[in-house]
CSV table of C-alpha atoms in Angstrom, one decimal:
chain,number,residue,atom,x,y,z
A,912,UNK,CA,21.3,-38.5,64.9
A,913,UNK,CA,24.3,-36.3,64.6
A,914,UNK,CA,23.9,-33.3,62.3
A,915,UNK,CA,26.2,-30.3,61.5
A,916,UNK,CA,24.5,-26.7,61.2
A,917,UNK,CA,26.9,-24.4,59.4
A,918,UNK,CA,26.8,-21.3,57.2
A,919,UNK,CA,26.3,-22.1,53.6
A,920,UNK,CA,29.4,-22.2,51.4
A,921,UNK,CA,29.2,-21.1,47.8
A,922,UNK,CA,30.2,-24.5,46.4
A,923,UNK,CA,27.4,-26.1,48.4
A,924,UNK,CA,24.6,-24.0,47.0
A,925,UNK,CA,23.5,-26.4,44.2
A,926,UNK,CA,23.1,-29.3,46.5
A,927,UNK,CA,21.5,-27.0,49.1
A,928,UNK,CA,19.1,-25.5,46.7
A,929,UNK,CA,18.2,-28.9,45.2
A,930,UNK,CA,17.1,-30.2,48.6
A,931,UNK,CA,15.0,-27.0,49.1
A,932,UNK,CA,13.2,-27.6,45.8
A,933,UNK,CA,12.7,-31.3,46.7
A,934,UNK,CA,11.0,-30.3,50.0
A,935,UNK,CA,8.6,-28.0,48.1
A,936,UNK,CA,7.5,-30.7,45.7
A,937,UNK,CA,10.5,-31.5,43.6
A,938,UNK,CA,9.3,-29.3,40.6
A,939,UNK,CA,12.5,-27.5,39.6
A,940,UNK,CA,12.4,-23.8,38.8
A,941,UNK,CA,13.4,-22.4,35.4
A,942,UNK,CA,17.2,-21.7,34.8
A,943,UNK,CA,16.3,-18.0,35.0
A,944,UNK,CA,14.7,-18.3,38.5
A,945,UNK,CA,17.5,-20.4,39.8
A,946,UNK,CA,20.2,-18.0,38.5
A,947,UNK,CA,18.4,-15.0,40.1
A,948,UNK,CA,18.1,-16.8,43.6
A,949,UNK,CA,21.7,-17.9,43.4
A,950,UNK,CA,22.8,-14.3,42.6
A,951,UNK,CA,20.6,-12.9,45.5
A,952,UNK,CA,21.9,-15.4,48.1
A,953,UNK,CA,23.8,-13.7,50.9
A,954,UNK,CA,26.0,-16.7,51.9
A,955,UNK,CA,27.1,-15.3,55.3
A,956,UNK,CA,23.3,-15.1,56.2
A,957,UNK,CA,22.2,-18.6,54.9
A,958,UNK,CA,22.6,-21.8,56.7
A,959,UNK,CA,22.3,-25.5,56.2
A,960,UNK,CA,22.0,-28.6,58.3
A,961,UNK,CA,24.0,-31.6,57.2
A,962,UNK,CA,23.8,-35.3,58.0
A,963,UNK,CA,27.1,-36.4,56.6
A,964,UNK,CA,27.2,-35.2,53.0
A,965,UNK,CA,23.4,-34.9,52.8
A,966,UNK,CA,21.6,-31.5,53.2
A,967,UNK,CA,18.6,-32.0,55.5
A,968,UNK,CA,17.7,-28.4,56.4
A,969,UNK,CA,17.9,-25.1,54.6
A,970,UNK,CA,17.1,-21.5,55.8
A,971,UNK,CA,18.3,-18.0,54.9
A,972,UNK,CA,17.8,-14.3,56.0
A,973,UNK,CA,17.9,-11.6,53.2
A,974,UNK,CA,19.1,-8.2,54.5
A,975,UNK,CA,16.2,-5.8,53.9
A,976,UNK,CA,15.1,-2.4,54.7
A,977,UNK,CA,11.4,-2.3,55.3
A,978,UNK,CA,9.1,0.7,55.7
A,979,UNK,CA,7.4,1.1,59.0
A,980,UNK,CA,4.6,3.5,60.2
A,981,UNK,CA,6.0,7.0,59.9
A,982,UNK,CA,7.8,6.1,56.7
A,983,UNK,CA,11.2,5.2,58.1
A,984,UNK,CA,13.2,2.3,56.7
A,985,UNK,CA,14.1,-0.3,59.3
A,986,UNK,CA,16.5,-3.2,59.1
A,987,UNK,CA,14.7,-6.5,58.6
A,988,UNK,CA,15.8,-10.0,58.1
A,989,UNK,CA,13.7,-11.6,55.5
A,990,UNK,CA,13.5,-15.1,56.4
A,991,UNK,CA,13.4,-17.4,53.3
A,992,UNK,CA,14.0,-20.8,51.7
A,993,UNK,CA,13.3,-22.8,55.0
A,994,UNK,CA,12.9,-26.5,54.5
A,995,UNK,CA,13.5,-29.8,56.3
A,996,UNK,CA,13.9,-33.1,54.5
A,997,UNK,CA,11.1,-35.5,54.9
A,998,UNK,CA,13.5,-38.1,56.3
A,999,UNK,CA,14.3,-35.7,59.1
A,1000,UNK,CA,11.1,-34.3,60.3
A,1001,UNK,CA,10.3,-34.2,64.1
A,1002,UNK,CA,14.0,-34.3,65.1
A,1003,UNK,CA,14.4,-30.7,66.0
A,1004,UNK,CA,16.0,-29.6,62.8
A,1005,UNK,CA,13.7,-26.6,62.2
A,1006,UNK,CA,13.8,-25.5,65.9
A,1007,UNK,CA,17.6,-25.6,65.7
A,1008,UNK,CA,17.6,-23.4,62.6
A,1009,UNK,CA,15.2,-21.0,64.0
A,1010,UNK,CA,17.2,-20.8,67.2
A,1011,UNK,CA,20.4,-20.1,65.2
A,1012,UNK,CA,18.6,-17.5,63.0
A,1013,UNK,CA,17.1,-15.4,65.7
A,1014,UNK,CA,20.3,-15.5,67.7
A,1015,UNK,CA,22.2,-14.2,64.6
A,1016,UNK,CA,19.6,-11.6,63.8
A,1017,UNK,CA,19.8,-10.2,67.4
A,1018,UNK,CA,23.6,-10.1,67.2
A,1019,UNK,CA,23.4,-8.3,63.8
A,1020,UNK,CA,21.3,-5.5,65.5
A,1021,UNK,CA,18.3,-6.0,63.2
A,1022,UNK,CA,15.1,-5.4,65.3
A,1023,UNK,CA,12.7,-7.4,63.0
A,1024,UNK,CA,12.5,-10.7,61.3
A,1025,UNK,CA,9.9,-11.1,58.5
A,1026,UNK,CA,8.6,-14.0,56.4
A,1027,UNK,CA,5.9,-15.3,54.1
A,1028,UNK,CA,4.6,-18.6,55.3
A,1029,UNK,CA,4.0,-21.7,53.2
A,1030,UNK,CA,2.3,-23.1,56.4
A,1031,UNK,CA,1.2,-20.5,58.8
A,1032,UNK,CA,0.8,-23.0,61.6
A,1033,UNK,CA,4.6,-23.4,61.8
A,1034,UNK,CA,5.7,-20.0,62.7
A,1035,UNK,CA,3.4,-18.8,65.5
A,1036,UNK,CA,5.4,-20.9,67.9
A,1037,UNK,CA,8.6,-19.0,67.0
A,1038,UNK,CA,7.0,-15.5,67.7
A,1039,UNK,CA,5.8,-14.6,64.2
A,1040,UNK,CA,2.4,-12.9,63.9
A,1041,UNK,CA,0.4,-12.4,60.7
A,1042,UNK,CA,0.7,-8.5,60.0
A,1043,UNK,CA,-0.5,-7.9,56.5
A,1044,UNK,CA,-3.0,-9.2,54.0
A,1045,UNK,CA,-3.1,-9.2,50.2
A,1046,UNK,CA,-6.2,-8.5,48.1
A,1047,UNK,CA,-6.9,-10.5,45.1
A,1048,UNK,CA,-9.5,-9.6,42.4
A,1049,UNK,CA,-11.2,-10.9,39.4
A,1050,UNK,CA,-12.8,-8.0,37.7
A,1051,UNK,CA,-15.4,-8.4,35.0
A,1052,UNK,CA,-14.3,-5.6,32.8
A,1053,UNK,CA,-17.1,-6.2,30.3
A,1054,UNK,CA,-19.6,-4.9,32.9
A,1055,UNK,CA,-17.5,-2.8,35.4
A,1056,UNK,CA,-16.5,0.8,34.4
A,1057,UNK,CA,-14.1,3.1,36.1
A,1058,UNK,CA,-14.7,6.8,37.1
A,1059,UNK,CA,-11.6,8.8,36.3
A,1060,UNK,CA,-10.4,11.8,38.3
A,1061,UNK,CA,-9.5,15.2,36.7
A,1062,UNK,CA,-6.2,14.9,34.9
A,1063,UNK,CA,-6.5,11.3,33.8
A,1064,UNK,CA,-6.8,12.2,30.1
A,1065,UNK,CA,-3.6,14.2,30.3
A,1066,UNK,CA,-1.5,11.2,31.2
A,1067,UNK,CA,0.3,9.7,28.2
A,1068,UNK,CA,0.5,5.9,28.1
A,1069,UNK,CA,3.4,4.2,26.3
A,1070,UNK,CA,4.0,0.5,25.7
A,1071,UNK,CA,7.6,-0.4,26.5
A,1072,UNK,CA,9.9,-3.4,26.6
A,1073,UNK,CA,9.8,-4.4,30.3
A,1074,UNK,CA,13.5,-5.6,30.3
A,1075,UNK,CA,15.0,-2.7,28.4
A,1076,UNK,CA,17.5,-0.9,30.8
A,1077,UNK,CA,15.9,2.5,30.6
A,1078,UNK,CA,12.4,1.1,31.1
A,1079,UNK,CA,13.6,-1.0,34.1
A,1080,UNK,CA,15.4,2.0,35.7
A,1081,UNK,CA,12.3,4.2,35.2
A,1082,UNK,CA,10.0,1.7,36.8
A,1083,UNK,CA,12.4,1.2,39.7
A,1084,UNK,CA,12.7,4.9,40.3
A,1085,UNK,CA,8.8,5.1,40.6
A,1086,UNK,CA,8.8,2.0,42.9
A,1087,UNK,CA,11.5,3.6,45.1
A,1088,UNK,CA,9.4,6.8,45.6
A,1089,UNK,CA,6.5,4.6,46.6
A,1090,UNK,CA,8.3,2.6,49.2
A,1091,UNK,CA,8.2,5.1,52.0
A,1092,UNK,CA,4.5,5.8,51.6
A,1093,UNK,CA,3.4,2.3,52.8
A,1094,UNK,CA,4.5,0.1,55.7
A,1095,UNK,CA,5.5,-3.4,54.6
A,1096,UNK,CA,7.2,-2.2,51.4
A,1097,UNK,CA,10.8,-3.2,50.8
A,1098,UNK,CA,13.6,-1.0,49.4
A,1099,UNK,CA,15.0,-3.1,46.5
A,1100,UNK,CA,18.8,-3.6,46.8
A,1101,UNK,CA,20.8,-4.2,43.7
A,1102,UNK,CA,19.8,-7.5,42.0
A,1103,UNK,CA,16.1,-7.4,43.3
A,1104,UNK,CA,15.0,-5.3,40.4
A,1105,UNK,CA,15.2,-8.6,38.3
A,1106,UNK,CA,12.5,-10.3,40.5
A,1107,UNK,CA,9.4,-8.6,38.9
A,1108,UNK,CA,10.9,-9.1,35.4
A,1109,UNK,CA,11.2,-12.9,35.7
A,1110,UNK,CA,9.3,-14.4,32.8
A,1111,UNK,CA,10.3,-17.9,32.0
A,1112,UNK,CA,8.5,-19.2,28.9
A,1113,UNK,CA,7.9,-22.5,30.7
A,1114,UNK,CA,5.6,-20.9,33.2
A,1115,UNK,CA,3.5,-18.7,31.0
A,1116,UNK,CA,0.7,-21.4,30.7
A,1117,UNK,CA,-0.8,-19.9,27.6
A,1118,UNK,CA,-0.2,-16.3,28.5
A,1119,UNK,CA,1.9,-13.7,26.6
A,1120,UNK,CA,5.4,-12.7,27.4
A,1121,UNK,CA,5.5,-10.0,30.2
A,1122,UNK,CA,4.1,-6.7,29.0
A,1123,UNK,CA,4.7,-3.2,30.3
A,1124,UNK,CA,3.0,0.1,29.9
A,1125,UNK,CA,4.4,3.4,31.2
A,1126,UNK,CA,2.4,6.5,32.4
A,1127,UNK,CA,4.1,9.7,31.5
A,1128,UNK,CA,3.5,13.4,32.2
A,1129,UNK,CA,5.7,16.0,30.5
A,1130,UNK,CA,8.3,13.4,29.6
A,1131,UNK,CA,8.6,11.9,33.2
A,1132,UNK,CA,7.6,8.3,34.0
A,1133,UNK,CA,5.0,8.7,36.7
A,1134,UNK,CA,3.7,5.1,36.8
A,1135,UNK,CA,3.9,1.7,35.3
A,1136,UNK,CA,2.0,-1.6,35.0
A,1137,UNK,CA,3.5,-4.9,34.1
A,1138,UNK,CA,1.1,-7.7,33.0
A,1139,UNK,CA,0.3,-10.7,31.0
A,1140,UNK,CA,-2.4,-11.3,28.4
A,1141,UNK,CA,-4.0,-14.7,28.3
A,1142,UNK,CA,-6.2,-14.9,25.2
A,1143,UNK,CA,-9.3,-17.1,25.3
A,1144,UNK,CA,-12.3,-17.6,23.0
A,1145,UNK,CA,-15.8,-19.3,23.1
A,1146,UNK,CA,-18.8,-19.3,20.8
A,1147,UNK,CA,-19.7,-15.8,21.7
A,1148,UNK,CA,-16.3,-14.3,20.9
A,1149,UNK,CA,-13.2,-13.3,22.8
A,1150,UNK,CA,-13.0,-13.4,26.5
A,1151,UNK,CA,-9.3,-12.9,27.3
A,1152,UNK,CA,-7.8,-12.2,30.7
A,1153,UNK,CA,-5.3,-9.7,31.9
A,1154,UNK,CA,-3.1,-11.0,34.7
A,1155,UNK,CA,-1.5,-8.0,36.5
A,1156,UNK,CA,1.8,-8.5,38.1
A,1157,UNK,CA,2.5,-5.1,39.6
A,1158,UNK,CA,1.3,-1.5,39.2
A,1159,UNK,CA,2.6,1.7,40.9
A,1160,UNK,CA,1.9,5.3,40.2
A,1161,UNK,CA,2.8,8.6,41.8
A,1162,UNK,CA,-0.6,10.3,41.7
A,1163,UNK,CA,-4.4,9.4,41.3
A,1164,UNK,CA,-4.5,10.5,37.6
A,1165,UNK,CA,-1.6,8.3,36.6
A,1166,UNK,CA,-2.9,5.5,38.7
A,1167,UNK,CA,-6.3,5.6,37.1
A,1168,UNK,CA,-5.0,5.9,33.6
A,1169,UNK,CA,-3.1,2.6,34.1
A,1170,UNK,CA,-6.1,0.8,35.5
A,1171,UNK,CA,-8.3,2.2,32.8
A,1172,UNK,CA,-5.9,1.0,30.1
A,1173,UNK,CA,-6.0,-2.6,31.5
A,1174,UNK,CA,-9.8,-2.5,31.6
A,1175,UNK,CA,-9.9,-1.4,27.9
A,1176,UNK,CA,-7.4,-3.9,26.3
A,1177,UNK,CA,-9.0,-5.3,23.2
A,1178,UNK,CA,-10.3,-8.9,23.2
A,1179,UNK,CA,-10.2,-9.3,27.0
A,1180,UNK,CA,-13.1,-9.2,29.5
A,1181,UNK,CA,-11.3,-10.0,32.8
A,1182,UNK,CA,-8.5,-8.4,35.0
A,1183,UNK,CA,-7.0,-10.7,37.5
A,1184,UNK,CA,-4.8,-9.3,40.3
A,1185,UNK,CA,-3.2,-11.6,42.8
A,1186,UNK,CA,-1.6,-9.2,45.3
A,1187,UNK,CA,-2.8,-5.7,45.9
A,1188,UNK,CA,-3.1,-3.7,49.1
A,1189,UNK,CA,-6.4,-4.2,50.9
A,1190,UNK,CA,-7.2,-0.6,50.7
A,1191,UNK,CA,-6.1,-0.3,46.9
A,1192,UNK,CA,-7.9,2.8,45.5
A,1193,UNK,CA,-9.3,1.3,42.3
A,1194,UNK,CA,-12.1,-0.2,44.5
A,1195,UNK,CA,-13.5,3.3,44.9
A,1196,UNK,CA,-13.4,4.0,41.2
A,1197,UNK,CA,-15.3,0.9,40.0
A,1198,UNK,CA,-19.1,1.1,39.1
A,1199,UNK,CA,-19.8,-2.4,40.6
A,1200,UNK,CA,-17.7,-3.8,43.4
A,1201,UNK,CA,-19.7,-7.0,43.6
A,1202,UNK,CA,-18.5,-8.0,40.1
A,1203,UNK,CA,-14.7,-7.6,41.1
A,1204,UNK,CA,-14.5,-11.0,42.8
A,1205,UNK,CA,-12.6,-9.9,45.9
A,1206,UNK,CA,-10.6,-12.2,48.3
A,1207,UNK,CA,-8.1,-11.9,51.1
A,1208,UNK,CA,-5.1,-13.9,52.0
A,1209,UNK,CA,-2.5,-13.6,54.7
A,1210,UNK,CA,0.9,-12.3,53.5
A,1211,UNK,CA,3.7,-10.9,55.6
A,1212,UNK,CA,4.4,-12.3,59.1
A,1213,UNK,CA,6.5,-10.2,61.5
A,1214,UNK,CA,8.6,-10.9,64.6
A,1215,UNK,CA,10.1,-8.3,66.9
A,1216,UNK,CA,13.5,-9.6,67.4
A,1217,UNK,CA,14.4,-6.7,69.7
A,1218,UNK,CA,11.2,-5.2,71.3
A,1219,UNK,CA,12.7,-2.0,72.4
A,1220,UNK,CA,14.5,-1.1,69.2
A,1221,UNK,CA,11.5,-2.2,67.0
A,1222,UNK,CA,8.9,-0.1,68.9
A,1223,UNK,CA,11.2,2.9,68.9
A,1224,UNK,CA,11.8,2.6,65.1
A,1225,UNK,CA,8.1,3.5,64.2
A,1226,UNK,CA,5.9,6.4,64.9
A,1227,UNK,CA,2.3,6.4,66.3
A,1228,UNK,CA,-0.9,7.8,64.9
A,1229,UNK,CA,-1.9,9.2,68.3
A,1230,UNK,CA,0.1,9.8,71.6
A,1231,UNK,CA,0.6,6.6,73.4
A,1232,UNK,CA,2.1,5.9,76.9
A,1233,UNK,CA,1.7,2.3,77.9
A,1234,UNK,CA,3.6,-0.5,79.7
A,1235,UNK,CA,3.6,-3.9,77.9
A,1236,UNK,CA,4.1,-7.1,79.6
A,1237,UNK,CA,5.7,-9.2,76.9
A,1238,UNK,CA,6.0,-13.0,76.8
A,1239,UNK,CA,8.7,-14.3,74.5
A,1240,UNK,CA,9.9,-17.8,75.6
A,1241,UNK,CA,12.0,-18.2,72.4
A,1242,UNK,CA,13.9,-15.0,72.7
A,1243,UNK,CA,14.0,-14.5,76.6
A,1244,UNK,CA,15.8,-11.1,76.1
A,1245,UNK,CA,12.5,-9.6,75.2
A,1246,UNK,CA,10.6,-11.0,78.2
A,1247,UNK,CA,9.3,-8.6,80.7
A,1248,UNK,CA,7.9,-5.0,80.9
A,1249,UNK,CA,8.4,-2.2,78.4
A,1250,UNK,CA,7.2,1.3,78.7
A,1251,UNK,CA,6.4,2.7,75.2
A,1252,UNK,CA,6.0,6.5,74.9
A,1253,UNK,CA,5.4,7.9,71.4
A,1254,UNK,CA,3.5,10.0,69.0
A,1255,UNK,CA,3.6,11.0,65.4
A,1256,UNK,CA,7.2,12.5,65.9
A,1257,UNK,CA,8.9,9.6,67.4
A,1258,UNK,CA,8.9,7.2,70.4
A,1259,UNK,CA,11.0,5.7,73.1
A,1260,UNK,CA,10.7,2.2,74.5
A,1261,UNK,CA,12.6,1.1,77.5
A,1262,UNK,CA,12.5,-1.5,80.2
A,1263,UNK,CA,10.5,-0.6,83.4
A,1264,UNK,CA,9.3,-2.0,86.8
A,1265,UNK,CA,6.0,0.0,86.5
A,1266,UNK,CA,2.8,-1.9,86.6
A,1267,UNK,CA,1.8,-3.3,83.2
A,1268,UNK,CA,-1.2,-1.9,81.2
A,1269,UNK,CA,-1.3,-4.4,78.6
A,1270,UNK,CA,-0.2,-8.2,78.5
A,1271,UNK,CA,0.6,-10.1,75.3
A,1272,UNK,CA,3.1,-12.2,73.6
A,1273,UNK,CA,5.7,-11.2,71.0
A,1274,UNK,CA,3.5,-12.7,68.4
A,1275,UNK,CA,0.6,-10.3,68.9
A,1276,UNK,CA,3.1,-7.5,69.1
A,1277,UNK,CA,4.4,-8.6,65.6
A,1278,UNK,CA,0.9,-8.8,64.2
A,1279,UNK,CA,0.0,-5.3,65.3
A,1280,UNK,CA,3.5,-3.8,64.5
A,1281,UNK,CA,2.8,-2.4,61.0
A,1282,UNK,CA,-0.7,-1.0,61.8
A,1283,UNK,CA,-2.8,-3.6,59.8
A,1284,UNK,CA,-4.1,-5.6,62.7
A,1285,UNK,CA,-5.6,-3.8,65.7
A,1286,UNK,CA,-4.6,-4.6,69.3
A,1287,UNK,CA,-8.3,-4.3,70.0
A,1288,UNK,CA,-9.2,-7.1,67.6
A,1289,UNK,CA,-6.5,-9.3,69.2
A,1290,UNK,CA,-7.9,-8.5,72.7
A,1291,UNK,CA,-11.4,-9.5,71.4
A,1292,UNK,CA,-9.8,-12.9,70.5
A,1293,UNK,CA,-8.3,-13.2,74.0
A,1294,UNK,CA,-4.8,-12.8,72.8
A,1295,UNK,CA,-4.1,-9.2,74.5
A,1296,UNK,CA,-5.2,-8.6,78.0
A,1297,UNK,CA,-6.0,-5.1,79.3
A,1298,UNK,CA,-4.7,-4.6,82.8
A,1299,UNK,CA,-5.4,-0.8,83.1
A,1300,UNK,CA,-8.7,0.5,81.9
A,1301,UNK,CA,-8.4,2.7,78.7
A,1302,UNK,CA,-5.0,1.4,77.8
A,1303,UNK,CA,-6.2,-0.9,75.0
A,1304,UNK,CA,-8.1,1.9,73.2
A,1305,UNK,CA,-5.1,4.3,73.6
A,1306,UNK,CA,-2.6,1.7,72.2
A,1307,UNK,CA,-4.9,0.5,69.4
A,1308,UNK,CA,-5.4,4.0,68.2
A,1309,UNK,CA,-1.6,4.8,68.4
A,1310,UNK,CA,-0.7,1.6,66.5
A,1311,UNK,CA,-3.1,2.1,63.7
A,1312,UNK,CA,-2.0,3.5,60.4
A,1313,UNK,CA,-3.3,5.8,57.6
A,1314,UNK,CA,-2.8,3.2,55.0
A,1315,UNK,CA,-2.9,-0.6,55.1
A,1316,UNK,CA,0.6,-2.2,55.3
A,1317,UNK,CA,1.4,-4.3,52.2
A,1318,UNK,CA,4.2,-6.6,50.9
A,1319,UNK,CA,4.4,-6.1,47.1
A,1320,UNK,CA,6.3,-9.2,46.2
A,1321,UNK,CA,7.6,-12.3,47.9
A,1322,UNK,CA,11.1,-13.5,48.7
């Protein structure tokens, strides 16, 4: 088989994207979604594999800035739209694309690559580790109440048109202020503000158009929630569902006011949330957590493309001075020993010939990077080896975070 891997050309996008859709089941997206992804495509960072005139492989890398522990934004390549045609599986197409992507990302000076996985089993062998989880909930609002902190009643709530320019800008301003507060959140570059507003009628499945409520204090927007209402009735009466798309707020009172609003919408008895942080604060406000239908799912996978630069880019909850023996067969420039010295103010990470304190692969380093997976738990699974007594506890504490990392939306 002779194939050609090349950077995607604008005139090839429709054919390229069509093959991607086919690889994911062949159910085409709405014109609105297709137009959005076309507008967001960074053609110099997207590649295709071609067998003659046929596209048989797709992959891309968005240019993101992701919050890491300490609040700093760090360049991260958002790996996306990866597919291989069913006719060309097990021929090295995926490996060839991953090789090209990681080489490119390294040459671009981006220390991290991140992705969400359609099939997690695929990406471990390329050095990606599961780093965040997302919480889902199905809350019985007919039986669960909220306890509101002081000041909640002072928050003004206002229904607004989600797609109105002023409303969209106000919501994006709140989101931007939230981004530095939680590792894993992505700064939204121009164009990305359209993603949470996607609302094709063909995909509502009986739900209302997208709704938006703003939380205001002294004329300033301090929070928002965007949601759908799915009406439903049975012999006993109404039992509609609120499907939450996103909710952000700048303080506990505004946050609680928005959740209380969702709980109290007439003719509904359930709030469903599909992607919330695992430490989301509403869990400490509800009267009965057992009636909230909690579940967890893997979310963001992280790969350290440049170990030294990645570990220097974040801060550490407690002082740490350890030498890692890093295994990385796919990106051999990361192989070897690295001394990490850091604290809450900053860090350095340089190559060393000193004896190693901990041994792990780049996959485990990616899992632990954002502070949501402890090195100690990875060691308990046999995936991190302690070579100096006490080093594991020191590093685990240093890598931990005050809040759980979270990816608020996919890409």
